[in-house]
Short mmCIF file of C-alpha atoms in Angstrom, two decimals:
data_model
loop_
_atom_site.label_atom_id
_atom_site.label_comp_id
_atom_site.label_asym_id
_atom_site.label_seq_id
_atom_site.Cartn_x
_atom_site.Cartn_y
_atom_site.Cartn_z
CA UNK E 9 -213.44 4.49 83.39
CA UNK E 10 -214.38 1.42 85.08
CA UNK E 11 -212.21 -1.44 86.21
CA UNK E 12 -212.45 -3.55 83.12
CA UNK E 13 -211.45 -0.62 80.93
CA UNK E 14 -208.48 -0.03 83.21
CA UNK E 15 -207.39 -3.64 82.96
CA UNK E 16 -207.62 -3.41 79.15
CA UNK E 17 -205.53 -0.26 79.18
CA UNK E 18 -202.82 -1.74 81.40
CA UNK E 19 -202.58 -4.90 79.52
CA UNK E 20 -199.03 -6.19 79.95
CA UNK E 21 -197.28 -8.51 77.60
CA UNK E 22 -196.61 -11.90 79.35
CA UNK E 23 -192.98 -11.80 78.21
CA UNK E 24 -192.43 -8.74 80.36
CA UNK E 25 -193.69 -10.66 83.40
CA UNK E 26 -191.82 -13.87 82.59
CA UNK E 27 -188.44 -12.21 82.08
CA UNK E 28 -188.15 -10.68 85.60
CA UNK E 29 -189.57 -13.87 87.12
CA UNK E 30 -186.94 -15.92 85.26
CA UNK E 31 -184.22 -13.46 86.46
CA UNK E 32 -185.43 -13.81 90.10
CA UNK E 33 -185.46 -17.64 89.75
CA UNK E 34 -181.92 -17.73 88.24
CA UNK E 35 -180.67 -15.41 90.98
CA UNK E 36 -182.19 -17.71 93.64
CA UNK E 37 -180.55 -20.79 92.04
CA UNK E 38 -177.18 -19.06 91.78
CA UNK E 39 -177.45 -17.98 95.43
CA UNK E 40 -178.43 -21.51 96.54
CA UNK E 41 -175.46 -23.03 94.68
CA UNK E 42 -173.09 -20.47 96.13
CA UNK E 43 -174.39 -21.07 99.66
CA UNK E 44 -174.14 -24.82 99.19
CA UNK E 45 -170.50 -24.46 98.05
CA UNK E 46 -169.74 -22.22 101.00
CA UNK E 47 -171.41 -24.78 103.32
CA UNK E 48 -169.18 -27.56 101.94
CA UNK E 49 -166.07 -25.42 102.49
CA UNK E 50 -167.11 -24.64 106.06
CA UNK E 51 -167.89 -28.28 106.77
CA UNK E 52 -164.47 -29.29 105.50
CA UNK E 53 -162.82 -26.65 107.62
CA UNK E 54 -164.76 -27.85 110.64
CA UNK E 55 -163.52 -31.41 110.00
CA UNK E 56 -159.94 -30.14 109.78
CA UNK E 57 -160.33 -28.19 113.01
CA UNK E 58 -161.76 -31.20 114.83
CA UNK E 59 -158.89 -33.33 113.57
CA UNK E 60 -156.37 -30.68 114.69
CA UNK E 61 -158.02 -30.48 118.11
CA UNK E 62 -157.87 -34.26 118.44
CA UNK E 63 -154.13 -34.25 117.57
CA UNK E 64 -153.56 -31.41 120.03
CA UNK E 65 -155.41 -33.27 122.77
CA UNK E 66 -153.29 -36.33 122.09
CA UNK E 67 -150.08 -34.23 122.20
CA UNK E 68 -151.23 -32.60 125.48
CA UNK E 69 -151.84 -36.01 127.05
CA UNK E 70 -148.41 -37.20 125.90
CA UNK E 71 -146.75 -34.06 127.33
CA UNK E 72 -148.67 -34.50 130.56
CA UNK E 73 -147.33 -38.07 130.82
CA UNK E 74 -143.79 -36.91 130.04
CA UNK E 75 -143.96 -34.09 132.64
CA UNK E 76 -145.26 -36.50 135.22
CA UNK E 77 -142.40 -38.93 134.49
CA UNK E 78 -139.83 -36.13 134.74
CA UNK E 79 -141.36 -34.92 137.99
CA UNK E 80 -141.14 -38.45 139.42
CA UNK E 81 -137.51 -38.71 138.32
CA UNK E 82 -136.74 -35.35 139.96
CA UNK E 83 -138.29 -36.58 143.19
CA UNK E 84 -136.36 -39.85 143.01
CA UNK E 85 -133.09 -37.99 142.30
CA UNK E 86 -133.74 -35.63 145.15
CA UNK E 87 -134.33 -38.53 147.55
CA UNK E 88 -131.21 -40.26 146.29
CA UNK E 89 -129.20 -37.05 146.67
CA UNK E 90 -130.45 -36.67 150.23
CA UNK E 91 -129.49 -40.24 151.10
CA UNK E 92 -126.04 -39.74 149.57
CA UNK E 93 -125.66 -36.48 151.53
CA UNK E 94 -126.63 -38.26 154.74
CA UNK E 95 -124.14 -41.06 154.02
CA UNK E 96 -121.39 -38.52 153.35
CA UNK E 97 -122.20 -36.72 156.59
CA UNK E 98 -122.01 -40.01 158.47
CA UNK E 99 -118.70 -40.82 156.84
CA UNK E 100 -117.31 -37.38 157.73
CA UNK E 101 -118.43 -37.88 161.33
CA UNK E 102 -116.88 -41.33 161.45
CA UNK E 103 -113.67 -40.00 160.01
CA UNK E 104 -113.55 -37.29 162.61
CA UNK E 105 -114.16 -39.85 165.36
CA UNK E 106 -111.41 -42.09 164.01
CA UNK E 107 -109.03 -39.20 163.75
CA UNK E 108 -109.75 -38.19 167.35
CA UNK E 109 -109.42 -41.79 168.48
CA UNK E 110 -106.12 -42.27 166.67
CA UNK E 111 -104.38 -39.31 168.33
CA UNK E 112 -101.82 -41.63 169.85
CA UNK E 113 -101.35 -43.54 166.64
CA UNK E 114 -100.79 -42.95 162.94
CA UNK E 115 -100.01 -39.53 161.65
CA UNK E 116 -99.44 -37.87 164.97
CA UNK E 117 -96.89 -40.51 166.02
CA UNK E 118 -95.18 -40.10 162.67
CA UNK E 119 -95.23 -36.31 163.01
CA UNK E 120 -93.75 -36.48 166.51
CA UNK E 121 -91.02 -38.80 165.23
CA UNK E 122 -90.25 -36.34 162.38
CA UNK E 123 -90.12 -33.45 164.85
CA UNK E 124 -87.66 -35.46 167.01
CA UNK E 125 -85.58 -36.10 163.93
CA UNK E 126 -85.34 -32.33 163.45
CA UNK E 127 -87.53 -31.93 160.35
CA UNK E 128 -89.11 -28.53 159.67
CA UNK E 129 -92.71 -27.52 160.09
CA UNK E 130 -93.48 -27.46 156.35
CA UNK E 131 -92.05 -30.92 155.81
CA UNK E 132 -93.97 -32.39 158.78
CA UNK E 133 -97.17 -30.80 157.57
CA UNK E 134 -96.70 -32.06 154.04
CA UNK E 135 -95.69 -35.63 154.93
CA UNK E 136 -98.38 -36.14 157.59
CA UNK E 137 -101.25 -34.23 156.02
CA UNK E 138 -101.88 -32.13 159.10
CA UNK E 139 -103.26 -28.68 159.38
CA UNK E 140 -100.98 -25.78 160.30
CA UNK E 141 -102.64 -25.56 163.72
CA UNK E 142 -101.94 -29.28 164.40
CA UNK E 143 -98.34 -28.87 163.33
CA UNK E 144 -97.93 -25.79 165.53
CA UNK E 145 -99.40 -27.68 168.52
CA UNK E 146 -97.10 -30.67 168.00
CA UNK E 147 -94.05 -28.45 167.66
CA UNK E 148 -94.96 -26.53 170.79
CA UNK E 149 -95.39 -29.81 172.70
CA UNK E 150 -92.52 -31.83 171.27
CA UNK E 151 -90.26 -29.32 169.62
CA UNK E 152 -89.08 -27.80 172.91
CA UNK E 153 -87.90 -31.19 174.22
CA UNK E 154 -85.98 -31.74 170.97
CA UNK E 155 -84.36 -28.35 171.29
CA UNK E 156 -83.34 -29.19 174.91
CA UNK E 157 -81.87 -32.52 173.79
CA UNK E 158 -79.88 -30.85 171.03
CA UNK E 159 -78.52 -28.26 173.41
CA UNK E 160 -77.54 -30.87 176.02
CA UNK E 161 -75.83 -33.06 173.41
CA UNK E 162 -73.83 -30.18 171.96
CA UNK E 163 -72.34 -29.32 175.41
#
């Protein structure tokens, strides 16, 4: 058998060739449409993600600004608190100085007078706003002379 006889023997109907070719072509078209649809879905998702990222970036910038403002307020409040603390310390020092300066005046004079009038320690402390140690000192200094005066008067 030569080649021409072989070609005659294998003779294929054109319909059998066209049907698989058509099937391959339809499969390719279906795949192309499906890929195109998937591409559109992915492009839409990418747009959404970019939009979300832009909103997130904007929110981060806003938060950064808010945190910076809060930090500045904290620093300002800390400085203000320090200045108030220094002012209170100065006032406490001044009050102590005035209290030491006014030993011969004010509450001590009033306390000595109350001791001379025979008032008790608790009453002197309450009326003059003195500490227990101050009242004890005043009674030890001035209470003895009052006791001597009372004993000499009663004789």
